[in-house]
Short mmCIF file of C-alpha atoms and ligand atoms in Angstrom, two decimals:
data_model
loop_
_atom_site.label_atom_id
_atom_site.label_comp_id
_atom_site.label_asym_id
_atom_site.label_seq_id
_atom_site.Cartn_x
_atom_site.Cartn_y
_atom_site.Cartn_z
CA MET A 80 -115.60 -20.46 -105.61
CA VAL A 81 -119.33 -19.88 -105.12
CA ALA A 82 -119.59 -23.22 -103.30
CA GLY A 83 -116.57 -22.20 -101.11
CA ASN A 84 -118.24 -18.89 -100.14
CA ALA A 85 -121.46 -20.67 -99.26
CA ARG A 86 -119.48 -22.96 -96.98
CA TYR A 87 -117.92 -19.95 -95.13
CA VAL A 88 -121.37 -18.36 -94.75
CA ARG A 89 -122.63 -21.66 -93.32
CA TYR A 90 -119.71 -21.76 -90.81
CA ILE A 91 -120.41 -18.18 -89.74
CA VAL A 92 -124.16 -18.86 -89.27
CA ILE A 93 -123.41 -21.97 -87.17
CA ALA A 94 -120.85 -20.06 -85.06
CA VAL A 95 -123.29 -17.18 -84.41
CA PHE A 96 -126.06 -19.63 -83.53
CA THR A 97 -123.81 -21.55 -81.10
CA LEU A 98 -122.69 -18.32 -79.40
CA ALA A 99 -126.32 -17.21 -79.06
CA VAL A 100 -127.26 -20.55 -77.42
CA PHE A 101 -124.30 -20.25 -74.98
CA TYR A 102 -125.25 -16.71 -74.13
CA PHE A 103 -128.87 -17.65 -73.51
CA ILE A 104 -127.96 -20.57 -71.21
CA SER A 105 -125.38 -18.64 -69.17
CA SER A 106 -127.47 -15.51 -68.70
CA SER A 107 -130.58 -17.40 -67.56
CA LYS A 108 -128.91 -19.05 -64.56
CA TYR A 109 -130.57 -16.49 -62.31
CA ASP A 110 -133.63 -14.75 -63.61
CA THR A 111 -133.12 -11.20 -62.52
CA VAL A 112 -136.18 -9.08 -62.01
CA SER A 113 -135.99 -5.56 -60.74
CA VAL A 114 -137.75 -4.89 -57.47
CA PRO A 115 -139.99 -1.88 -57.18
CA THR A 116 -138.59 0.64 -54.75
CA GLY A 117 -140.27 3.36 -52.76
CA LEU A 118 -143.68 1.73 -52.93
CA GLY A 119 -146.40 2.53 -50.48
CA ARG A 120 -144.70 4.85 -48.06
CA THR A 121 -146.37 5.05 -44.70
CA GLY A 122 -148.25 8.18 -43.90
CA ALA A 123 -146.36 8.34 -40.63
CA SER A 124 -143.08 9.50 -42.04
CA THR A 125 -142.17 12.14 -44.51
CA GLN A 126 -138.68 10.69 -45.00
CA PRO A 127 -138.03 8.68 -48.14
CA PHE A 128 -136.32 5.33 -47.63
CA PRO A 129 -133.75 5.04 -50.37
CA SER A 130 -131.78 1.87 -50.80
CA LYS A 131 -128.40 1.72 -52.46
CA GLU A 132 -128.84 -1.82 -53.60
CA ASN A 133 -131.93 -3.89 -54.13
CA VAL A 134 -131.24 -7.15 -55.87
CA GLU A 135 -133.46 -10.10 -56.45
CA LEU A 136 -132.16 -13.55 -57.22
CA GLY A 137 -134.71 -16.20 -58.08
CA ARG A 138 -134.46 -19.97 -58.29
CA SER A 139 -136.65 -22.30 -60.23
CA LYS A 140 -139.64 -23.28 -58.13
CA PRO A 141 -143.25 -24.31 -58.54
CA PRO A 142 -145.20 -21.73 -60.50
CA GLN A 143 -146.89 -19.15 -58.34
CA GLU A 144 -148.80 -16.03 -59.05
CA PRO A 145 -146.57 -12.95 -58.79
CA ILE A 146 -146.88 -10.78 -55.71
CA ASP A 147 -149.21 -7.93 -56.45
CA LYS A 148 -147.52 -4.60 -56.09
CA PRO A 149 -149.26 -2.47 -53.51
CA LYS A 150 -150.76 0.74 -54.72
CA GLY A 151 -150.56 3.76 -52.46
CA ASP A 152 -150.39 3.35 -48.71
CA ALA A 153 -148.75 0.14 -47.54
CA SER A 154 -151.38 -0.32 -44.88
CA THR A 155 -153.83 -1.25 -47.60
CA ILE A 156 -151.92 -4.45 -48.50
CA THR A 157 -154.01 -7.50 -47.72
CA SER A 158 -153.22 -11.20 -47.73
CA PRO A 159 -153.17 -13.63 -49.38
CA LYS A 160 -151.29 -12.56 -52.47
CA LYS A 161 -149.87 -15.81 -53.73
CA SER A 162 -151.61 -19.09 -54.22
CA THR A 163 -150.95 -22.66 -55.24
CA GLY A 164 -154.30 -22.67 -56.96
CA THR A 165 -156.28 -23.81 -53.95
CA GLY A 166 -157.73 -21.37 -51.46
CA ALA A 167 -158.29 -21.26 -47.72
CA LYS A 168 -161.79 -22.70 -48.15
CA GLU A 169 -160.65 -25.80 -50.05
CA VAL A 170 -157.69 -26.37 -47.72
CA PRO A 171 -158.64 -25.26 -44.19
CA LEU A 172 -155.82 -24.80 -41.71
CA ALA A 173 -155.13 -27.92 -39.67
CA LEU A 174 -153.29 -27.14 -36.45
CA THR A 175 -153.39 -30.51 -34.69
CA PRO A 176 -153.32 -34.15 -35.81
CA ASN A 177 -157.01 -34.33 -34.85
CA ASP A 178 -157.97 -31.78 -37.51
CA PRO A 179 -159.30 -33.40 -40.72
CA ASN A 180 -156.78 -31.73 -42.98
CA TRP A 181 -153.68 -32.47 -40.90
CA ASP A 182 -150.74 -33.13 -43.19
CA SER A 183 -148.78 -35.98 -41.66
CA ASP A 184 -146.61 -36.82 -44.70
CA LEU A 185 -145.09 -33.42 -45.46
CA VAL A 186 -144.26 -34.40 -49.01
CA GLY A 187 -144.27 -32.10 -52.01
CA VAL A 188 -145.55 -28.57 -52.34
CA ALA A 189 -147.99 -27.75 -49.54
CA PRO A 190 -151.51 -27.20 -50.84
CA GLY A 191 -153.49 -24.12 -49.94
CA PRO A 192 -153.06 -20.39 -50.22
CA ARG A 193 -149.86 -18.45 -49.62
CA MET A 194 -149.75 -15.28 -47.57
CA ASN A 195 -148.09 -12.07 -48.66
CA ALA A 196 -145.07 -12.85 -46.51
CA THR A 197 -141.31 -13.11 -46.38
CA PHE A 198 -138.49 -14.26 -44.16
CA VAL A 199 -136.18 -11.42 -43.20
CA THR A 200 -132.60 -11.50 -41.98
CA LEU A 201 -130.25 -8.71 -41.02
CA ALA A 202 -126.71 -9.96 -41.46
CA ARG A 203 -123.10 -9.16 -42.26
CA ASN A 204 -121.17 -10.89 -45.02
CA SER A 205 -119.17 -12.66 -42.31
CA ASP A 206 -122.42 -14.25 -41.02
CA VAL A 207 -122.80 -16.26 -44.23
CA TRP A 208 -122.13 -19.75 -42.83
CA ASP A 209 -124.10 -19.11 -39.65
CA ILE A 210 -127.12 -17.90 -41.60
CA ALA A 211 -126.67 -20.82 -44.02
CA ARG A 212 -127.24 -23.18 -41.08
CA SER A 213 -130.37 -21.30 -40.07
CA ILE A 214 -131.77 -21.27 -43.60
CA ARG A 215 -131.16 -24.96 -44.03
CA GLN A 216 -133.19 -25.69 -40.89
CA VAL A 217 -136.03 -23.35 -41.88
CA GLU A 218 -136.16 -24.91 -45.33
CA ASP A 219 -136.00 -28.52 -44.12
CA ARG A 220 -138.58 -28.06 -41.39
CA PHE A 221 -140.95 -25.75 -43.28
CA ASN A 222 -140.18 -23.63 -46.28
CA LYS A 223 -139.20 -26.26 -48.84
CA ARG A 224 -142.94 -26.95 -49.09
CA TYR A 225 -144.06 -23.30 -49.04
CA ASN A 226 -141.33 -21.47 -50.98
CA TYR A 227 -141.69 -18.12 -49.25
CA ASP A 228 -139.27 -15.36 -50.23
CA TRP A 229 -136.34 -14.22 -48.12
CA VAL A 230 -135.14 -10.64 -47.73
CA PHE A 231 -131.56 -10.04 -46.56
CA LEU A 232 -130.55 -6.63 -45.22
CA ASN A 233 -127.09 -5.30 -44.48
CA ASP A 234 -125.48 -1.94 -43.66
CA LYS A 235 -122.81 -2.82 -46.28
CA PRO A 236 -123.21 -4.31 -49.76
CA PHE A 237 -123.64 -8.08 -49.74
CA ASP A 238 -120.79 -9.89 -51.46
CA GLU A 239 -121.17 -12.55 -54.15
CA THR A 240 -120.44 -15.43 -51.78
CA PHE A 241 -123.22 -14.36 -49.43
CA LYS A 242 -125.68 -14.02 -52.29
CA THR A 243 -124.74 -17.27 -54.01
CA VAL A 244 -124.78 -19.40 -50.85
CA THR A 245 -128.07 -18.03 -49.52
CA THR A 246 -129.81 -18.12 -52.90
CA SER A 247 -128.79 -21.74 -53.36
CA LEU A 248 -130.43 -22.64 -50.03
CA VAL A 249 -133.69 -20.66 -50.15
CA SER A 250 -136.55 -22.29 -52.09
CA GLY A 251 -138.32 -18.96 -52.61
CA LYS A 252 -136.94 -15.83 -54.18
CA THR A 253 -134.12 -13.98 -52.45
CA HIS A 254 -133.74 -10.20 -52.24
CA TYR A 255 -130.70 -8.28 -51.03
CA GLY A 256 -130.90 -4.71 -49.74
CA GLU A 257 -128.34 -2.24 -48.46
CA ILE A 258 -129.59 -0.11 -45.60
CA ALA A 259 -129.56 3.66 -46.13
CA SER A 260 -127.07 5.41 -43.85
CA GLU A 261 -129.75 7.45 -42.02
CA HIS A 262 -131.13 4.16 -40.68
CA TRP A 263 -127.73 3.05 -39.43
CA SER A 264 -126.20 6.12 -37.83
CA PHE A 265 -126.56 8.59 -34.97
CA PRO A 266 -129.52 10.94 -35.37
CA GLU A 267 -128.43 14.58 -35.27
CA TRP A 268 -129.95 15.23 -31.82
CA ILE A 269 -127.67 12.68 -30.13
CA ASP A 270 -124.86 14.16 -28.03
CA GLN A 271 -121.83 12.14 -29.17
CA ASP A 272 -119.74 12.83 -26.05
CA LYS A 273 -122.52 11.71 -23.76
CA ALA A 274 -123.05 8.53 -25.84
CA LYS A 275 -119.31 7.78 -25.79
CA LYS A 276 -119.11 8.16 -21.99
CA VAL A 277 -122.00 5.72 -21.63
CA ARG A 278 -120.18 3.15 -23.79
CA GLU A 279 -116.98 3.55 -21.77
CA ASP A 280 -118.86 3.18 -18.52
CA MET A 281 -120.74 0.09 -19.74
CA ALA A 282 -117.48 -1.44 -20.99
CA GLU A 283 -115.99 -1.01 -17.51
CA ARG A 284 -119.05 -2.57 -15.93
CA LYS A 285 -118.79 -5.47 -18.43
CA ILE A 286 -122.32 -5.04 -19.75
CA ILE A 287 -122.71 -7.27 -22.78
CA TYR A 288 -122.39 -5.26 -26.02
CA GLY A 289 -122.25 -2.18 -23.73
CA ASP A 290 -119.30 -0.68 -25.60
CA SER A 291 -120.59 -1.47 -29.10
CA VAL A 292 -121.74 1.24 -31.50
CA SER A 293 -122.81 -1.23 -34.22
CA TYR A 294 -124.95 -3.21 -31.78
CA ARG A 295 -126.81 0.00 -30.94
CA HIS A 296 -127.36 0.78 -34.64
CA MET A 297 -128.63 -2.78 -35.06
CA CYS A 298 -131.12 -2.43 -32.16
CA ARG A 299 -132.36 0.93 -33.44
CA PHE A 300 -132.69 -0.43 -36.98
CA GLU A 301 -134.67 -3.49 -35.83
CA SER A 302 -136.83 -1.25 -33.66
CA GLY A 303 -137.67 1.38 -36.21
CA PHE A 304 -136.62 0.71 -39.77
CA PHE A 305 -136.48 -2.89 -41.00
CA PHE A 306 -140.20 -2.97 -41.79
CA ARG A 307 -140.04 0.12 -43.98
CA GLN A 308 -137.07 -0.84 -46.14
CA PRO A 309 -138.04 -0.72 -49.83
CA LEU A 310 -137.74 -4.49 -50.17
CA MET A 311 -140.13 -5.03 -47.26
CA MET A 312 -142.83 -2.75 -48.59
CA ASN A 313 -144.19 -5.51 -50.84
CA TYR A 314 -145.10 -7.74 -47.92
CA GLU A 315 -147.64 -7.87 -45.13
CA TYR A 316 -146.07 -10.52 -42.86
CA TYR A 317 -142.49 -11.26 -41.86
CA TRP A 318 -140.63 -14.00 -40.06
CA ARG A 319 -137.33 -12.90 -38.59
CA VAL A 320 -134.46 -15.35 -38.73
CA GLU A 321 -131.02 -14.83 -37.18
CA PRO A 322 -127.76 -16.64 -37.85
CA SER A 323 -127.10 -19.88 -35.91
CA ILE A 324 -130.62 -20.61 -34.80
CA GLU A 325 -132.12 -24.09 -34.74
CA LEU A 326 -135.61 -25.34 -35.54
CA TYR A 327 -136.15 -28.63 -33.76
CA CYS A 328 -139.56 -29.81 -34.99
CA ASP A 329 -141.41 -30.18 -38.30
CA ILE A 330 -143.81 -27.34 -38.94
CA HIS A 331 -147.00 -28.88 -40.32
CA TYR A 332 -148.92 -25.70 -41.06
CA ASP A 333 -148.23 -22.22 -42.34
CA PRO A 334 -147.52 -19.85 -39.42
CA PHE A 335 -148.23 -16.88 -41.71
CA ARG A 336 -151.72 -18.28 -42.25
CA VAL A 337 -152.20 -18.68 -38.52
CA MET A 338 -151.38 -14.99 -38.17
CA HIS A 339 -153.68 -13.94 -40.99
CA GLU A 340 -156.68 -16.13 -40.23
CA GLY A 341 -156.38 -15.62 -36.47
CA GLY A 342 -156.07 -11.82 -36.74
CA LYS A 343 -152.64 -11.98 -35.07
CA LYS A 344 -150.14 -9.12 -35.31
CA TYR A 345 -147.20 -10.36 -33.26
CA SER A 346 -145.93 -13.74 -32.09
CA PHE A 347 -143.19 -15.29 -30.01
CA VAL A 348 -141.71 -18.57 -28.83
CA LEU A 349 -139.48 -17.41 -25.96
CA SER A 350 -139.87 -14.67 -23.38
CA LEU A 351 -137.63 -13.53 -20.55
CA TYR A 352 -136.51 -10.62 -18.36
CA GLU A 353 -134.38 -7.91 -19.95
CA TYR A 354 -131.02 -6.93 -18.47
CA ALA A 355 -132.20 -3.94 -16.40
CA GLU A 356 -128.96 -1.95 -16.74
CA THR A 357 -129.55 -1.57 -20.49
CA ILE A 358 -133.02 -0.01 -20.24
CA LYS A 359 -132.97 2.15 -17.11
CA THR A 360 -135.25 4.88 -18.50
CA LEU A 361 -137.17 2.93 -21.17
CA TRP A 362 -140.29 2.71 -19.04
CA ASP A 363 -140.18 6.44 -18.19
CA SER A 364 -140.11 7.13 -21.93
CA THR A 365 -142.96 4.68 -22.43
CA LYS A 366 -145.06 6.38 -19.76
CA LYS A 367 -144.44 9.73 -21.41
CA PHE A 368 -145.61 8.24 -24.72
CA MET A 369 -148.73 6.75 -23.10
CA LYS A 370 -149.59 10.16 -21.65
CA ASN A 371 -149.05 11.94 -24.98
CA HIS A 372 -150.82 9.30 -27.05
CA PRO A 373 -153.65 7.67 -25.10
CA GLU A 374 -155.36 7.08 -28.46
CA HIS A 375 -152.74 4.44 -29.33
CA ILE A 376 -153.27 2.27 -26.25
CA ALA A 377 -155.40 -0.83 -26.93
CA LYS A 378 -158.44 -1.41 -24.73
CA ASP A 379 -157.68 -5.05 -24.06
CA ASN A 380 -153.91 -4.63 -23.80
CA SER A 381 -151.32 -6.81 -22.05
CA LEU A 382 -150.07 -4.27 -19.51
CA GLY A 383 -150.27 -7.11 -16.98
CA PHE A 384 -147.48 -8.89 -18.88
CA LEU A 385 -145.21 -5.84 -18.67
CA SER A 386 -145.93 -4.45 -15.24
CA ASP A 387 -146.79 -5.82 -11.80
CA ASP A 388 -148.04 -2.54 -10.39
CA GLY A 389 -150.58 -1.33 -12.93
CA GLY A 390 -147.99 0.42 -15.11
CA GLU A 391 -145.96 2.29 -12.50
CA THR A 392 -142.83 0.22 -13.18
CA TYR A 393 -141.66 -2.22 -15.86
CA ASN A 394 -141.06 -5.79 -14.76
CA ASN A 395 -138.60 -6.23 -17.70
CA CYS A 396 -140.60 -9.04 -19.35
CA HIS A 397 -140.23 -9.16 -23.10
CA PHE A 398 -140.74 -11.45 -26.07
CA TRP A 399 -137.38 -12.53 -27.47
CA SER A 400 -137.30 -10.79 -30.82
CA ASN A 401 -134.61 -12.82 -32.57
CA PHE A 402 -137.63 -15.00 -33.46
CA GLU A 403 -140.69 -13.10 -34.59
CA VAL A 404 -143.54 -13.70 -36.98
CA GLY A 405 -145.44 -10.46 -37.26
CA ASN A 406 -147.58 -8.12 -39.26
CA LEU A 407 -145.59 -5.43 -41.07
CA ASN A 408 -148.59 -3.15 -41.47
CA TRP A 409 -148.89 -2.96 -37.73
CA LEU A 410 -145.24 -1.89 -37.44
CA ARG A 411 -145.84 0.63 -40.22
CA SER A 412 -148.94 1.99 -38.45
CA LYS A 413 -149.09 5.48 -36.96
CA ALA A 414 -149.34 3.99 -33.48
CA TYR A 415 -146.09 2.03 -33.76
CA THR A 416 -144.12 4.67 -35.63
CA ASP A 417 -145.23 7.37 -33.17
CA PHE A 418 -143.95 5.11 -30.39
CA PHE A 419 -140.61 4.49 -32.11
CA GLU A 420 -140.10 8.16 -32.94
CA SER A 421 -140.86 9.20 -29.37
CA LEU A 422 -138.32 6.68 -28.01
CA ASP A 423 -135.77 7.60 -30.65
CA HIS A 424 -135.93 11.26 -29.65
CA ASP A 425 -135.43 10.36 -26.01
CA GLY A 426 -132.07 8.91 -27.11
CA GLY A 427 -131.97 5.68 -25.11
CA PHE A 428 -130.73 3.60 -28.05
CA PHE A 429 -127.43 5.50 -27.56
CA TYR A 430 -127.53 6.92 -24.01
CA GLU A 431 -128.39 3.47 -22.71
CA ARG A 432 -128.53 0.29 -24.81
CA TRP A 433 -132.21 -0.25 -25.51
CA GLY A 434 -132.82 -3.51 -27.33
CA ASP A 435 -135.38 -4.05 -30.04
CA ALA A 436 -136.87 -6.92 -28.01
CA PRO A 437 -138.24 -4.77 -25.15
CA VAL A 438 -139.21 -2.05 -27.65
CA HIS A 439 -141.27 -4.45 -29.80
CA SER A 440 -142.66 -6.17 -26.73
CA ILE A 441 -143.77 -3.01 -24.96
CA ALA A 442 -145.39 -1.84 -28.20
CA ALA A 443 -147.20 -5.16 -28.66
CA GLY A 444 -148.18 -5.27 -25.01
CA LEU A 445 -149.69 -1.80 -24.98
CA MET A 446 -150.93 -1.19 -28.51
CA LEU A 447 -152.32 -4.59 -29.46
CA ASN A 448 -155.27 -6.40 -27.98
CA LYS A 449 -154.41 -9.60 -26.12
CA SER A 450 -155.96 -11.71 -28.86
CA GLU A 451 -153.48 -10.29 -31.40
CA ILE A 452 -150.38 -11.76 -29.71
CA HIS A 453 -149.69 -15.42 -30.40
CA PHE A 454 -147.48 -18.01 -28.72
CA PHE A 455 -146.24 -20.64 -31.22
CA ASN A 456 -145.85 -23.69 -29.03
CA ASP A 457 -145.28 -25.91 -32.09
CA ILE A 458 -142.25 -23.98 -33.36
CA ALA A 459 -139.32 -25.46 -31.46
CA TYR A 460 -136.48 -22.97 -31.47
CA TYR A 461 -132.99 -22.28 -30.21
CA HIS A 462 -130.96 -19.10 -30.14
CA VAL A 463 -128.01 -19.14 -27.82
CA PRO A 464 -128.51 -19.69 -24.89
CA PHE A 465 -132.25 -20.52 -24.72
CA THR A 466 -134.44 -23.29 -26.11
CA HIS A 467 -138.15 -23.54 -26.67
CA CYS A 468 -138.93 -27.27 -26.90
CA PRO A 469 -142.68 -28.06 -26.94
CA THR A 470 -143.98 -29.44 -23.68
CA GLY A 471 -145.58 -32.88 -24.05
CA GLU A 472 -144.00 -36.06 -25.36
CA LYS A 473 -146.85 -36.79 -27.77
CA THR A 474 -146.47 -33.41 -29.46
CA ARG A 475 -142.69 -33.83 -29.77
CA THR A 476 -143.04 -37.27 -31.35
CA GLN A 477 -145.76 -36.18 -33.74
CA LEU A 478 -143.65 -33.24 -34.87
CA ARG A 479 -140.45 -35.33 -35.10
CA CYS A 480 -138.62 -32.98 -32.73
CA HIS A 481 -134.95 -33.41 -31.88
CA CYS A 482 -134.75 -31.05 -28.90
CA ASN A 483 -134.08 -32.18 -25.34
CA PRO A 484 -137.25 -31.41 -23.33
CA LYS A 485 -135.13 -30.76 -20.23
CA GLU A 486 -133.75 -27.69 -21.98
CA ASN A 487 -137.18 -26.14 -22.51
CA PHE A 488 -136.99 -22.65 -21.03
CA ASP A 489 -140.75 -21.90 -20.99
CA TRP A 490 -141.52 -22.77 -17.38
CA LYS A 491 -138.21 -21.89 -15.75
CA HIS A 492 -138.09 -19.02 -13.30
CA TYR A 493 -136.35 -16.60 -15.68
CA SER A 494 -139.01 -17.03 -18.39
CA CYS A 495 -142.07 -14.78 -18.63
CA THR A 496 -144.15 -17.34 -20.55
CA SER A 497 -146.08 -18.51 -17.44
CA ARG A 498 -147.11 -14.92 -16.91
CA PHE A 499 -148.34 -14.73 -20.53
CA PHE A 500 -150.39 -17.91 -20.06
CA GLU A 501 -151.91 -16.66 -16.81
CA LEU A 502 -152.77 -13.24 -18.22
CA ASN A 503 -154.51 -14.85 -21.18
CA GLY A 504 -156.29 -17.54 -19.17
CA MET A 505 -154.45 -20.28 -21.09
CA THR A 506 -153.96 -23.77 -19.73
CA LYS A 507 -150.33 -24.78 -19.53
CA PRO A 508 -149.51 -27.96 -21.43
CA GLU A 509 -149.46 -31.23 -19.53
CA GLY A 510 -146.05 -31.93 -18.00
CA TRP A 511 -145.01 -28.31 -17.49
CA GLU A 512 -144.40 -28.83 -13.76
CA ASP A 513 -141.61 -31.29 -14.56
CA GLN A 514 -139.69 -28.62 -16.46
CA VAL A 515 -139.61 -25.86 -13.85
CA GLN A 516 -136.09 -26.69 -12.66
N1 GTP B 103 -125.37 -6.04 -41.24
C1 GTP B 103 -125.16 -6.12 -39.93
N2 GTP B 103 -125.87 -6.98 -39.22
C2 GTP B 103 -125.64 -7.06 -37.89
C3 GTP B 103 -124.67 -6.24 -37.23
N3 GTP B 103 -124.68 -6.55 -35.91
C4 GTP B 103 -125.60 -7.51 -35.76
N4 GTP B 103 -126.20 -7.83 -36.94
C5 GTP B 103 -127.27 -8.80 -37.18
O1 GTP B 103 -128.33 -8.43 -36.34
C6 GTP B 103 -128.91 -9.56 -35.74
C7 GTP B 103 -128.78 -9.47 -34.23
O2 GTP B 103 -127.41 -9.42 -33.88
P1 GTP B 103 -126.76 -10.44 -32.85
O3 GTP B 103 -125.30 -10.19 -32.83
O4 GTP B 103 -127.24 -11.82 -33.17
O5 GTP B 103 -127.40 -9.94 -31.50
P2 GTP B 103 -127.97 -10.79 -30.31
O6 GTP B 103 -128.89 -11.83 -30.84
O7 GTP B 103 -128.50 -9.83 -29.31
O8 GTP B 103 -126.70 -11.42 -29.68
P3 GTP B 103 -126.04 -12.88 -29.86
O9 GTP B 103 -126.31 -13.54 -28.58
O10 GTP B 103 -124.59 -12.56 -30.10
O11 GTP B 103 -126.67 -13.57 -31.02
C8 GTP B 103 -128.24 -10.77 -36.35
O12 GTP B 103 -129.04 -11.19 -37.43
C9 GTP B 103 -126.91 -10.22 -36.81
O13 GTP B 103 -126.44 -10.93 -37.93
C10 GTP B 103 -123.93 -5.32 -38.04
O14 GTP B 103 -123.08 -4.57 -37.57
N5 GTP B 103 -124.21 -5.30 -39.37
MG1 MG B 104 -128.43 -13.25 -32.29
#
């Protein structure tokens, strides 16, 4: 009888142990770590930025130091924050194959420091397969060796499919945030009837997205709020990625490091003229801002990129903001937020259809020095309908590009990139004349 009892006790102990092992294995599939919210609010706004949902999903990856949490004002965050154990001194940036450190093999984890940076995507659940394509390209061409994080933002909760698919593709940690309704709605000073009439009129005139309310919320959000979402407050640099983009060449160096070490605040790969009908009074609002805030205008600005008559009128040139690598602290600065708030009160996000691309571009053009804006020739990129394919056969071969050089938009008449080169005294790459048509 005693022996029989001992046997039962043994069975129970084994059963409990087995259950504990199962529980441990199943619950450690994703290591869930809570993300600090409400860190480092900017001094520019008194509004809190609550988020209904902030989730982090992490995959196994090479060990890295955790991101330091910023204390106090976000503008005090400095890079780098993460490291592979070797610093910028031991592994200097190599930007061309002639540089001693040029990494031609692209195998394994990239050596060198990591910046305090993240990819960021605004998307709907229905965008899952289109963003999956984009992520796969970003990972294959760059991030699989750098393992930067990825923040996903949505005006609705992300569903499980979206989270599972994207987390399985990103080599860094993934974070999912739901946007607070005040960042995705009409501000109280907007006259709803007037806004509705504008949408009806634009629909009749067949202006693209002219009748869309959600497109306007998206443009306003990308202009004024993405960089101050709780999940973004931990980072200093961002790289914006949209669904269905392509990256056509290997990226041999860390663009975030280029930004940091070169003192860059904003960058682009494609530029073009904005659809004038959507921004009829944007320049008037800008001029009003310049008059009210001369202290925010940079001495060595790029007004010449934006205007052909010394600032009287806007020539509609803008950097295409569906690709951006930029400095979040600049967007969180008083200069930028004053600009956004001034535009927001003028109402053009709803009374017209102001896009975030001209808004970011005008801000960069007026409030940054020329040296702070960077053109990434090496990042070959496509977002319907335009392609940036690096000029020069040698470059394309070295970077293993798969874009058709004939489709390069840079030097065509509807691009503003020639103007950027001329303003900055840059020499256009060899062969550009062959791509004008
Ligand atoms: N969550 C959410 N994301 C949106 C919404 N509308 C657009 N987006 C996202 O915002 C970004 C820009 O929207 P797009 O529809 O690509 O706008 P676009 O690039 O001007 O136009 P396309 O030529 O259609 O790509 C993309 O990352 C979209 O996934 C929306 O209503 N909700
Ligand atoms: Mg798009």
